[in-house]
Each structure stands twice: as C-alpha cells, then as structure tokens.
C-alpha cells in the first residue's frame, strides 16, 4: 500500500486515485482556459475588434492572437515567482489557493468589456498556471513512487490533454453558439470544481520548511537547467505556432465550415492524450531517447501537415499525429528538469511550464507576424518546422555536453584514485627502505 506524501500514514489505492483525479481536474481546467482561445479566435476578434475585423479579418485575427501570447507570458512570469515563494508551505493548501485564483481571474475574462482589459485578465489568469502544474507534478510523482515518477507527471498532465479532447471542443462549440464569453464562464465553473476537489481529495503534503526563494533560485546556476528550458521554450514553440491559428487553417486553407473546428480540436486532443501516456512510460526508461524521438516525429509531421492541409481528411490525420508528438515532449521535459534541478525541485517543476509557455508566446507571436505580412495561414506551420529544428539542435547539444562532463568527472575521479595508489606505493617503498636501513 502506498505511503502518504509525508511518509506518516498509509494511503489506500482508492485514495491515491482520487487524489490524482483531483489534480487532473485542475489540469483539465487549465488546459481548457489555455487553449479555448485557439478555436474562438475569429469570434473574439470580431467581438472585441469589430472595426479592424471589418477592414481585415487577417489583421484582426493576428491581433487577437496576442491574447494567447499574454496568457503564455503570464505563465512565464508567475511560474518561478510563485513556486519559489510557496515551496515551504503545505502543497495542498497552495494548490487550493491557486485554484481559487484561477476561478476569479477567468470570471474577469468573461465579463470585462474591452480588448485591452481582456488582454490584461488573460495575463493575470495565467500567473498561477506554472506553479500549479509544478507543485501538482511533485505531488503526483511522490504519490506513485520513485519508479513511476514520469507516469505520475503524465497522469497530472492527462487533465490538460483530456481538456483538448473534451473541454476545449465543448467550450468552443458553446462559444460559437452563445458567444465566446460563455465559454470562459464554463471554464470558471471548472476551476471552482477543481478547487473543491483538491481541498477534499489531495492528502496534505508538507512543503520544504527550510526552502526560500533565494535558495530555489540556485537552480539557475545549472547549465543543464538552462538547456532544458531552451529545449521547451524554442522547440515546443513549433507546436504552438501551428496550434494558435488552427481555426483559420481549418476554415481558410482546408475550406471547411466553422462548425468543424471543434472536431479538429478533438482530434488534436486525442493525439495529445495518447502521446502523453506513451511518453510517460517511455521516459521512465530513458528521458534522452524519448525526447529526441518525439521531437523527430514532430518535425516530420509538421512538414506533412504543411504539405497536406488543403485536404481535409489529411488535415485530420496530421493534426492527430502532431498532437501525439507534441504532447509526448511535455512530461519528458518535466522529468528532465526534475532530474537536473538538484534540491530546487519546486521551482524546477514549475519552470517547465514557463519554458513551454515561452514557446506558446513565441510561436503565437511569430505565427501572427507571418500571417499579418501576407504569407498566408500555412506560414505558421513552416515557422513551427524551423523552431522544432532549433529545439532538436539544443537537445543534442545538451546531451552531448552532459556526456562530456560525465566523462570529465570520471576521468578526474580516476586520476585522483591513481594518484592515491601511487602515493601508497611510494610510501610503502620508503617504509621498506627505512626497514632495510
């Protein structure tokens, strides 16, 4: 029977499952609020930017894309700050307060009247994002035990991937029928539910009493931490460059009606869900091979999508496959960061989401730039290809440096041991000489 996170009591398998479900519900709400704008971008643009939309739908969609970028930047700012500040507190209490903050900020998005205020609310709503996922990943990893850490992370992340199967398409469908604000009201209700579930179902887990923000920030002294963050922020941006503009890709490139957008989102979500669990199992065997495998897949599949998006059946095939490859990268980078972070586990786990959302902001912004330049709605996919290539290059450099440093460390240890052997031999010869004399 598994032990509780603080090691003081025994947890039944049922209690562990309920706790993991509660954490996944919170992730489900976050996944819905983060990605629902992708499917409703034209609706939001026409409502909040009506004059610009009347003159140029492309320009209005590109400007509305800043809502996605603002959310991503909020994650980047909030993840290390909050995670570092709350590392010493009870993790269940921290997760509960973060859930309440999500609820209030999402309500603000649903009711604020102007584009500028909605933009600000999306930034604020994102601040708890990284800290939630980081702390929830630590709780999930400990609940399942050392041999199943990556699977624990994947189970927490499963809420995000299932959100792309159910939450995002359903909220998109509601938003298309009742207005985009109704979609965010649904998301706020999800956050309220997750807050209650976490409070009652997640066992209390002590924080790290001696940990401070200053001590957590020592994680930035590790070159491998910086490499992992760069892999996520640049390489994963390739997915978001495509995903941020999936609605106009479906309607303008494939020529499908708007009502088909939620079904494309379902397809991406199913691919993400499958990729998340497959990567969780593979990463428990080898983080390095798993990361390179899924990056290589994403590169090939983005190229295939760019070449075949005019065909609606092929679009469905490739968005499923791209979702599979992209989400396989998420829990793998999370596990990688936990491996290289040393004692700064809380902030490292949250930094993964800073990295991925730098990719979100970067990908969405670059996608908007190429669309606004007149390059068309396929251009963001090619931006994604270039970002993925860069991510692979950074990953290869990181693993090469790690092996080189490992060999250097081994050589230093061997040299010290050889010196010690020589010293002992010399001492023995000297001792023998003295005895003979």
Tab-separated table of C-alpha atoms in Angstrom:
chain	number	residue	atom	x	y	z
A	1	UNK	CA	0.000	0.000	0.000
A	2	UNK	CA	1.480	3.399	-0.945
A	3	UNK	CA	2.657	5.778	1.755
A	4	UNK	CA	1.302	9.263	2.086
A	5	UNK	CA	3.362	12.111	0.662
A	6	UNK	CA	4.772	12.956	4.090
A	7	UNK	CA	5.515	9.312	4.822
A	8	UNK	CA	3.467	9.295	8.039
A	9	UNK	CA	0.468	7.185	7.037
A	10	UNK	CA	-0.570	4.568	4.531
A	11	UNK	CA	-2.763	5.590	1.600
A	12	UNK	CA	-5.168	3.151	0.006
A	13	UNK	CA	-5.065	2.742	-3.777
A	14	UNK	CA	-8.512	4.356	-3.902
A	15	UNK	CA	-7.260	7.435	-2.058
A	16	UNK	CA	-4.307	7.713	-4.408
A	17	UNK	CA	-6.610	7.500	-7.441
A	18	UNK	CA	-8.949	10.157	-6.025
A	19	UNK	CA	-6.026	12.453	-5.314
A	20	UNK	CA	-4.661	12.002	-8.830
A	21	UNK	CA	-8.137	12.631	-10.258
A	22	UNK	CA	-8.463	15.877	-8.291
A	23	UNK	CA	-5.097	17.077	-9.578
A	24	UNK	CA	-6.081	16.104	-13.123
A	25	UNK	CA	-9.365	18.063	-12.844
A	26	UNK	CA	-7.344	21.182	-12.077
A	27	UNK	CA	-5.147	20.450	-15.092
A	28	UNK	CA	-8.310	19.932	-17.163
A	29	UNK	CA	-9.477	23.438	-16.279
A	30	UNK	CA	-6.070	24.912	-17.087
A	31	UNK	CA	-5.917	23.110	-20.415
A	32	UNK	CA	-9.359	24.394	-21.328
A	33	UNK	CA	-8.645	28.009	-20.400
A	34	UNK	CA	-5.264	27.996	-22.128
A	35	UNK	CA	-6.375	26.529	-25.445
A	36	UNK	CA	-10.005	27.585	-25.878
A	37	UNK	CA	-8.903	30.874	-27.448
A	38	UNK	CA	-7.384	28.948	-30.361
A	39	UNK	CA	-10.786	27.706	-31.503
A	40	UNK	CA	-12.577	31.002	-30.818
A	41	UNK	CA	-10.001	33.433	-32.173
A	42	UNK	CA	-12.167	34.729	-35.063
A	43	UNK	CA	-15.164	35.084	-32.708
A	44	UNK	CA	-13.129	37.032	-30.159
A	45	UNK	CA	-11.588	39.201	-32.872
A	46	UNK	CA	-14.943	40.111	-34.425
A	47	UNK	CA	-16.425	40.984	-30.996
A	48	UNK	CA	-13.551	42.888	-29.361
A	49	UNK	CA	-12.008	44.365	-32.549
A	50	UNK	CA	-15.072	44.931	-34.776
A	51	UNK	CA	-13.720	47.841	-36.835
A	52	UNK	CA	-10.408	46.142	-37.592
A	53	UNK	CA	-12.192	42.859	-38.328
A	54	UNK	CA	-14.463	44.609	-40.838
A	55	UNK	CA	-11.434	46.036	-42.679
A	56	UNK	CA	-9.120	42.996	-42.430
A	57	UNK	CA	-10.059	39.713	-40.748
A	58	UNK	CA	-6.425	38.565	-41.068
A	59	UNK	CA	-5.118	41.586	-39.166
A	60	UNK	CA	-7.829	41.229	-36.513
A	61	UNK	CA	-7.084	37.527	-36.026
A	62	UNK	CA	-3.378	38.297	-35.752
A	63	UNK	CA	-4.025	40.967	-33.110
A	64	UNK	CA	-6.389	38.689	-31.200
A	65	UNK	CA	-3.533	36.190	-31.122
A	66	UNK	CA	-1.940	38.467	-28.510
A	67	UNK	CA	-4.473	37.065	-26.036
A	68	UNK	CA	-2.673	33.735	-26.408
A	69	UNK	CA	0.698	35.424	-26.071
A	70	UNK	CA	-0.423	37.358	-22.965
A	71	UNK	CA	-1.535	34.150	-21.253
A	72	UNK	CA	1.763	32.498	-22.084
A	73	UNK	CA	3.747	35.444	-20.717
A	74	UNK	CA	1.717	35.305	-17.503
A	75	UNK	CA	2.808	31.690	-17.072
A	76	UNK	CA	6.430	32.651	-17.685
A	77	UNK	CA	6.341	35.366	-15.030
A	78	UNK	CA	4.248	33.518	-12.465
A	79	UNK	CA	5.769	30.040	-12.531
A	80	UNK	CA	9.184	30.663	-10.951
A	81	UNK	CA	7.984	33.522	-8.742
A	82	UNK	CA	5.085	31.728	-7.071
A	83	UNK	CA	6.736	28.301	-6.978
A	84	UNK	CA	9.809	29.717	-5.291
A	85	UNK	CA	7.830	31.729	-2.749
A	86	UNK	CA	5.491	28.902	-1.674
A	87	UNK	CA	7.971	25.995	-1.623
A	88	UNK	CA	7.928	25.870	2.197
A	89	UNK	CA	4.125	25.755	2.563
A	90	UNK	CA	1.692	22.831	2.565
A	91	UNK	CA	1.271	21.775	-1.044
A	92	UNK	CA	-2.441	21.017	-0.739
A	93	UNK	CA	-3.145	24.499	0.653
A	94	UNK	CA	-1.084	26.127	-2.086
A	95	UNK	CA	-2.920	24.188	-4.804
A	96	UNK	CA	-6.278	25.165	-3.268
A	97	UNK	CA	-5.418	28.866	-3.270
A	98	UNK	CA	-4.134	28.648	-6.827
A	99	UNK	CA	-7.430	27.062	-7.898
A	100	UNK	CA	-9.357	29.930	-6.306
A	101	UNK	CA	-7.174	32.460	-8.129
A	102	UNK	CA	-7.850	30.728	-11.444
A	103	UNK	CA	-11.595	30.904	-10.801
A	104	UNK	CA	-11.665	34.658	-10.122
A	105	UNK	CA	-9.338	35.635	-12.969
A	106	UNK	CA	-11.281	33.562	-15.505
A	107	UNK	CA	-14.532	35.177	-14.388
A	108	UNK	CA	-12.880	38.533	-15.072
A	109	UNK	CA	-12.049	37.436	-18.633
A	110	UNK	CA	-15.702	36.532	-19.182
A	111	UNK	CA	-17.104	39.914	-18.121
A	112	UNK	CA	-14.537	42.623	-18.943
A	113	UNK	CA	-15.707	44.833	-21.833
A	114	UNK	CA	-12.647	45.812	-23.911
A	115	UNK	CA	-9.835	44.056	-25.732
A	116	UNK	CA	-7.203	45.748	-23.551
A	117	UNK	CA	-8.864	44.661	-20.285
A	118	UNK	CA	-9.429	41.127	-21.530
A	119	UNK	CA	-5.764	41.035	-22.569
A	120	UNK	CA	-4.762	42.053	-19.023
A	121	UNK	CA	-7.094	39.468	-17.472
A	122	UNK	CA	-5.548	36.693	-19.567
A	123	UNK	CA	-2.104	37.679	-18.297
A	124	UNK	CA	-3.306	37.661	-14.674
A	125	UNK	CA	-5.214	34.380	-15.107
A	126	UNK	CA	-2.022	32.690	-16.263
A	127	UNK	CA	0.147	33.634	-13.275
A	128	UNK	CA	-0.832	30.558	-11.163
A	129	UNK	CA	-0.527	28.164	-14.127
A	130	UNK	CA	3.098	27.083	-13.874
A	131	UNK	CA	3.122	26.893	-10.083
A	132	UNK	CA	0.019	24.682	-10.135
A	133	UNK	CA	1.459	22.227	-12.630
A	134	UNK	CA	4.867	22.232	-10.963
A	135	UNK	CA	3.551	21.520	-7.467
A	136	UNK	CA	0.911	19.079	-8.719
A	137	UNK	CA	3.627	17.192	-10.652
A	138	UNK	CA	5.709	16.847	-7.477
A	139	UNK	CA	2.686	15.579	-5.539
A	140	UNK	CA	1.758	13.121	-8.291
A	141	UNK	CA	5.323	11.835	-8.650
A	142	UNK	CA	5.578	11.189	-4.910
A	143	UNK	CA	2.164	9.536	-4.731
A	144	UNK	CA	3.183	6.944	-7.339
A	145	UNK	CA	6.718	6.433	-6.037
A	146	UNK	CA	10.280	6.767	-7.404
A	147	UNK	CA	9.981	4.081	-10.086
A	148	UNK	CA	6.907	5.734	-11.642
A	149	UNK	CA	7.785	9.427	-11.459
A	150	UNK	CA	7.244	10.143	-15.151
A	151	UNK	CA	3.930	8.301	-15.083
A	152	UNK	CA	2.862	10.384	-12.085
A	153	UNK	CA	3.706	13.542	-14.010
A	154	UNK	CA	1.858	12.184	-17.068
A	155	UNK	CA	-1.257	11.440	-15.003
A	156	UNK	CA	-1.353	15.014	-13.743
A	157	UNK	CA	-0.786	16.267	-17.285
A	158	UNK	CA	-3.545	13.971	-18.534
A	159	UNK	CA	-6.069	16.540	-17.384
A	160	UNK	CA	-4.556	19.010	-19.820
A	161	UNK	CA	-4.616	16.539	-22.698
A	162	UNK	CA	-8.171	15.364	-21.968
A	163	UNK	CA	-9.157	19.042	-21.930
A	164	UNK	CA	-8.139	19.125	-25.576
A	165	UNK	CA	-10.422	16.169	-26.274
A	166	UNK	CA	-13.477	17.317	-24.316
A	167	UNK	CA	-13.065	20.693	-22.612
A	168	UNK	CA	-11.698	22.818	-25.445
A	169	UNK	CA	-14.000	21.467	-28.195
A	170	UNK	CA	-17.075	21.710	-25.940
A	171	UNK	CA	-16.203	25.242	-24.812
A	172	UNK	CA	-15.513	26.169	-28.448
A	173	UNK	CA	-18.897	24.797	-29.502
A	174	UNK	CA	-20.621	26.752	-26.717
A	175	UNK	CA	-18.638	29.873	-27.588
A	176	UNK	CA	-19.623	29.671	-31.239
A	177	UNK	CA	-23.286	29.295	-30.328
A	178	UNK	CA	-23.676	31.520	-27.250
A	179	UNK	CA	-20.718	33.856	-27.579
A	180	UNK	CA	-17.083	33.427	-26.546
A	181	UNK	CA	-17.761	34.821	-23.050
A	182	UNK	CA	-19.990	31.839	-22.266
A	183	UNK	CA	-17.004	29.570	-22.907
A	184	UNK	CA	-14.974	31.321	-20.208
A	185	UNK	CA	-17.869	31.098	-17.757
A	186	UNK	CA	-17.769	27.327	-18.229
A	187	UNK	CA	-14.027	27.365	-17.574
A	188	UNK	CA	-14.525	29.363	-14.374
A	189	UNK	CA	-17.003	26.716	-13.170
A	190	UNK	CA	-14.397	24.016	-13.900
A	191	UNK	CA	-11.871	25.830	-11.744
A	192	UNK	CA	-14.351	26.122	-8.900
A	193	UNK	CA	-14.969	22.358	-9.072
A	194	UNK	CA	-11.251	21.565	-9.127
A	195	UNK	CA	-10.607	23.790	-6.118
A	196	UNK	CA	-13.146	21.891	-4.024
A	197	UNK	CA	-11.866	18.510	-5.260
A	198	UNK	CA	-8.263	19.337	-4.366
A	199	UNK	CA	-9.206	20.548	-0.894
A	200	UNK	CA	-11.025	17.327	-0.022
A	201	UNK	CA	-9.182	14.638	-2.016
A	202	UNK	CA	-5.466	15.505	-2.065
A	203	UNK	CA	-3.590	14.335	1.066
A	204	UNK	CA	-1.694	17.001	2.918
A	205	UNK	CA	1.928	17.134	1.888
A	206	UNK	CA	4.486	19.179	3.735
A	207	UNK	CA	6.485	21.687	1.800
A	208	UNK	CA	10.183	22.219	2.372
A	209	UNK	CA	10.336	24.299	5.587
A	210	UNK	CA	13.908	25.495	5.113
A	211	UNK	CA	13.438	26.409	1.472
A	212	UNK	CA	13.380	30.068	0.447
A	213	UNK	CA	13.028	31.850	-2.868
A	214	UNK	CA	16.735	32.654	-2.778
A	215	UNK	CA	17.677	29.004	-2.301
A	216	UNK	CA	15.244	27.879	-5.005
A	217	UNK	CA	16.784	30.361	-7.440
A	218	UNK	CA	20.093	28.494	-7.209
A	219	UNK	CA	18.638	26.197	-9.847
A	220	UNK	CA	19.657	28.783	-12.448
A	221	UNK	CA	23.333	28.060	-11.776
A	222	UNK	CA	22.969	24.736	-13.620
A	223	UNK	CA	23.767	24.801	-17.328
A	224	UNK	CA	21.599	21.707	-17.877
A	225	UNK	CA	18.582	23.510	-16.408
A	226	UNK	CA	19.095	26.304	-18.944
A	227	UNK	CA	19.405	23.761	-21.741
A	228	UNK	CA	16.152	22.075	-20.680
A	229	UNK	CA	14.358	25.424	-20.564
A	230	UNK	CA	15.663	26.323	-24.017
A	231	UNK	CA	14.535	22.972	-25.428
A	232	UNK	CA	10.999	23.600	-24.177
A	233	UNK	CA	10.745	27.294	-24.994
A	234	UNK	CA	12.120	27.076	-28.537
A	235	UNK	CA	11.398	23.521	-29.638
A	236	UNK	CA	7.873	23.339	-28.245
A	237	UNK	CA	7.122	26.713	-29.828
A	238	UNK	CA	6.915	24.824	-33.099
A	239	UNK	CA	3.667	23.215	-31.978
A	240	UNK	CA	2.112	26.468	-30.784
A	241	UNK	CA	2.959	28.316	-33.982
A	242	UNK	CA	0.597	25.883	-35.715
A	243	UNK	CA	-1.974	25.355	-32.946
A	244	UNK	CA	-2.586	29.059	-32.253
A	245	UNK	CA	-4.046	29.522	-35.745
A	246	UNK	CA	-5.759	26.181	-36.216
A	247	UNK	CA	-9.222	27.758	-36.615
A	248	UNK	CA	-8.339	29.856	-39.700
A	249	UNK	CA	-6.235	26.981	-41.063
A	250	UNK	CA	-9.346	24.788	-40.983
A	251	UNK	CA	-11.700	27.361	-42.469
A	252	UNK	CA	-9.433	29.240	-44.887
A	253	UNK	CA	-6.911	26.592	-46.012
A	254	UNK	CA	-8.969	23.397	-45.840
A	255	UNK	CA	-12.175	25.222	-46.779
A	256	UNK	CA	-14.206	23.572	-44.008
A	257	UNK	CA	-17.124	25.258	-42.216
A	258	UNK	CA	-16.569	26.839	-38.792
A	259	UNK	CA	-18.628	24.075	-37.155
A	260	UNK	CA	-15.856	21.603	-37.966
A	261	UNK	CA	-13.254	23.442	-35.861
A	262	UNK	CA	-14.292	21.760	-32.566
A	263	UNK	CA	-13.882	18.333	-34.196
A	264	UNK	CA	-10.381	19.215	-35.344
A	265	UNK	CA	-9.631	20.274	-31.763
A	266	UNK	CA	-10.986	16.932	-30.513
A	267	UNK	CA	-8.646	15.150	-32.926
A	268	UNK	CA	-5.637	17.114	-31.702
A	269	UNK	CA	-6.669	16.434	-28.115
A	270	UNK	CA	-6.943	12.684	-28.656
A	271	UNK	CA	-3.461	12.684	-30.182
A	272	UNK	CA	-2.125	14.685	-27.223
A	273	UNK	CA	-3.717	12.307	-24.721
A	274	UNK	CA	-2.207	9.226	-26.342
A	275	UNK	CA	1.198	10.886	-26.720
A	276	UNK	CA	1.192	11.984	-23.073
A	277	UNK	CA	0.741	8.454	-21.712
A	278	UNK	CA	3.112	6.816	-24.198
A	279	UNK	CA	5.835	9.334	-23.351
A	280	UNK	CA	5.242	8.849	-19.625
A	281	UNK	CA	6.031	5.141	-19.938
A	282	UNK	CA	8.978	5.624	-22.290
A	283	UNK	CA	10.553	8.426	-20.234
A	284	UNK	CA	10.703	6.160	-17.171
A	285	UNK	CA	13.125	4.058	-19.260
A	286	UNK	CA	15.125	6.817	-20.961
A	287	UNK	CA	14.413	10.546	-20.922
A	288	UNK	CA	17.063	11.247	-23.556
A	289	UNK	CA	15.820	8.804	-26.184
A	290	UNK	CA	12.178	9.691	-25.556
A	291	UNK	CA	12.770	13.413	-26.016
A	292	UNK	CA	14.714	13.002	-29.251
A	293	UNK	CA	12.178	10.506	-30.606
A	294	UNK	CA	9.181	12.792	-30.098
A	295	UNK	CA	10.990	15.855	-31.434
A	296	UNK	CA	11.933	13.964	-34.607
A	297	UNK	CA	8.328	12.850	-35.013
A	298	UNK	CA	7.001	16.384	-34.580
A	299	UNK	CA	9.399	17.732	-37.200
A	300	UNK	CA	8.342	15.180	-39.810
A	301	UNK	CA	4.649	15.577	-39.025
A	302	UNK	CA	4.618	19.388	-39.170
A	303	UNK	CA	6.160	19.185	-42.640
A	304	UNK	CA	3.485	16.651	-43.623
A	305	UNK	CA	0.749	18.921	-42.270
A	306	UNK	CA	2.040	21.951	-44.181
A	307	UNK	CA	2.066	19.958	-47.419
A	308	UNK	CA	-1.360	18.378	-46.981
A	309	UNK	CA	-3.545	20.879	-45.091
A	310	UNK	CA	-5.578	21.648	-48.237
A	311	UNK	CA	-7.029	18.141	-47.953
A	312	UNK	CA	-9.493	17.898	-45.068
A	313	UNK	CA	-9.032	14.123	-44.460
A	314	UNK	CA	-5.240	14.506	-44.404
A	315	UNK	CA	-5.585	17.512	-42.110
A	316	UNK	CA	-7.347	15.305	-39.553
A	317	UNK	CA	-4.650	12.628	-39.843
A	318	UNK	CA	-1.768	15.038	-39.390
A	319	UNK	CA	-3.231	17.162	-36.583
A	320	UNK	CA	-3.795	13.948	-34.606
A	321	UNK	CA	-0.204	12.896	-35.202
A	322	UNK	CA	1.248	16.344	-34.441
A	323	UNK	CA	-0.721	16.423	-31.175
A	324	UNK	CA	0.655	12.979	-30.291
A	325	UNK	CA	4.256	14.033	-30.903
A	326	UNK	CA	3.981	17.444	-29.258
A	327	UNK	CA	2.420	16.278	-26.015
A	328	UNK	CA	4.969	13.497	-25.717
A	329	UNK	CA	7.559	16.237	-25.251
A	330	UNK	CA	5.804	17.859	-22.255
A	331	UNK	CA	6.153	15.248	-19.468
A	332	UNK	CA	9.575	14.275	-20.794
A	333	UNK	CA	10.977	17.790	-20.343
A	334	UNK	CA	9.257	17.949	-16.928
A	335	UNK	CA	11.080	14.798	-15.830
A	336	UNK	CA	14.338	16.070	-17.315
A	337	UNK	CA	14.115	19.271	-15.270
A	338	UNK	CA	13.387	17.323	-12.092
A	339	UNK	CA	16.479	15.197	-12.807
A	340	UNK	CA	18.879	18.123	-13.245
A	341	UNK	CA	17.463	20.542	-10.642
A	342	UNK	CA	19.102	19.145	-7.507
A	343	UNK	CA	17.355	20.401	-4.363
A	344	UNK	CA	15.307	23.088	-6.165
A	345	UNK	CA	12.515	20.726	-7.151
A	346	UNK	CA	9.530	23.077	-6.692
A	347	UNK	CA	10.806	25.855	-8.905
A	348	UNK	CA	12.266	23.430	-11.459
A	349	UNK	CA	8.947	21.627	-11.851
A	350	UNK	CA	7.200	24.964	-12.405
A	351	UNK	CA	9.876	26.255	-14.770
A	352	UNK	CA	8.906	23.584	-17.269
A	353	UNK	CA	5.652	25.449	-17.801
A	354	UNK	CA	7.469	28.751	-18.086
A	355	UNK	CA	9.539	27.185	-20.841
A	356	UNK	CA	6.580	25.674	-22.663
A	357	UNK	CA	4.670	28.937	-22.478
A	358	UNK	CA	7.606	30.935	-23.758
A	359	UNK	CA	7.191	28.572	-26.675
A	360	UNK	CA	3.464	29.343	-26.679
A	361	UNK	CA	4.062	33.103	-26.695
A	362	UNK	CA	6.926	32.888	-29.172
A	363	UNK	CA	5.102	30.556	-31.540
A	364	UNK	CA	1.838	32.511	-31.458
A	365	UNK	CA	3.626	35.831	-31.952
A	366	UNK	CA	5.749	34.622	-34.870
A	367	UNK	CA	2.706	32.976	-36.418
A	368	UNK	CA	0.817	36.261	-36.164
A	369	UNK	CA	3.704	38.165	-37.729
A	370	UNK	CA	3.897	35.949	-40.810
A	371	UNK	CA	0.109	35.986	-41.237
A	372	UNK	CA	-0.028	39.788	-40.921
A	373	UNK	CA	2.767	40.028	-43.510
A	374	UNK	CA	0.524	38.338	-46.057
A	375	UNK	CA	2.317	34.979	-46.109
A	376	UNK	CA	-0.958	33.100	-45.559
A	377	UNK	CA	-2.263	30.710	-42.908
A	378	UNK	CA	0.156	27.915	-43.799
A	379	UNK	CA	3.122	30.107	-42.909
A	380	UNK	CA	2.847	29.499	-39.119
A	381	UNK	CA	3.296	25.761	-39.733
A	382	UNK	CA	6.603	26.426	-41.510
A	383	UNK	CA	7.612	28.668	-38.604
A	384	UNK	CA	6.886	25.641	-36.411
A	385	UNK	CA	9.179	23.488	-38.539
A	386	UNK	CA	12.082	25.907	-38.046
A	387	UNK	CA	11.505	26.141	-34.287
A	388	UNK	CA	11.383	22.355	-33.990
A	389	UNK	CA	14.703	22.031	-35.815
A	390	UNK	CA	16.215	24.515	-33.363
A	391	UNK	CA	14.804	22.530	-30.424
A	392	UNK	CA	16.396	19.319	-31.695
A	393	UNK	CA	19.739	21.062	-32.057
A	394	UNK	CA	19.608	22.367	-28.480
A	395	UNK	CA	18.649	18.929	-27.139
A	396	UNK	CA	21.545	17.242	-28.952
A	397	UNK	CA	23.973	19.885	-27.638
A	398	UNK	CA	22.659	19.423	-24.086
A	399	UNK	CA	23.055	15.654	-24.074
A	400	UNK	CA	26.498	15.864	-25.709
A	401	UNK	CA	27.710	18.321	-23.053
A	402	UNK	CA	26.294	16.167	-20.290
A	403	UNK	CA	28.144	13.095	-21.571
A	404	UNK	CA	31.338	15.114	-21.935
A	405	UNK	CA	31.034	16.464	-18.392
A	406	UNK	CA	30.321	12.951	-17.136
A	407	UNK	CA	33.478	11.643	-18.822
A	408	UNK	CA	35.483	14.536	-17.383
A	409	UNK	CA	34.189	13.841	-13.903
A	410	UNK	CA	35.006	10.146	-14.255
A	411	UNK	CA	38.492	10.980	-15.512
A	412	UNK	CA	39.057	13.311	-12.555
A	413	UNK	CA	37.966	10.614	-10.118
A	414	UNK	CA	40.204	8.054	-11.838
A	415	UNK	CA	43.137	10.487	-11.728
A	416	UNK	CA	42.646	11.096	-8.014
A	417	UNK	CA	42.450	7.346	-7.397
A	418	UNK	CA	45.606	6.745	-9.470
A	419	UNK	CA	47.464	9.443	-7.513
A	420	UNK	CA	46.364	7.831	-4.269
A	421	UNK	CA	47.626	4.425	-5.435
A	422	UNK	CA	50.982	5.929	-6.452
A	423	UNK	CA	51.275	7.718	-3.112
A	424	UNK	CA	50.588	4.499	-1.238
A	425	UNK	CA	53.158	2.622	-3.346
A	426	UNK	CA	55.768	5.333	-2.768
A	427	UNK	CA	55.080	5.288	0.959
A	428	UNK	CA	55.454	1.519	1.037
A	429	UNK	CA	58.795	1.730	-0.838
A	430	UNK	CA	60.071	4.396	1.528
A	431	UNK	CA	58.953	2.363	4.522
A	432	UNK	CA	60.768	-0.697	3.079
A	433	UNK	CA	63.911	1.356	2.576
A	434	UNK	CA	63.837	2.543	6.184
A	435	UNK	CA	63.369	-1.014	7.443
A	436	UNK	CA	66.273	-2.323	5.369
A	437	UNK	CA	68.476	0.509	6.643
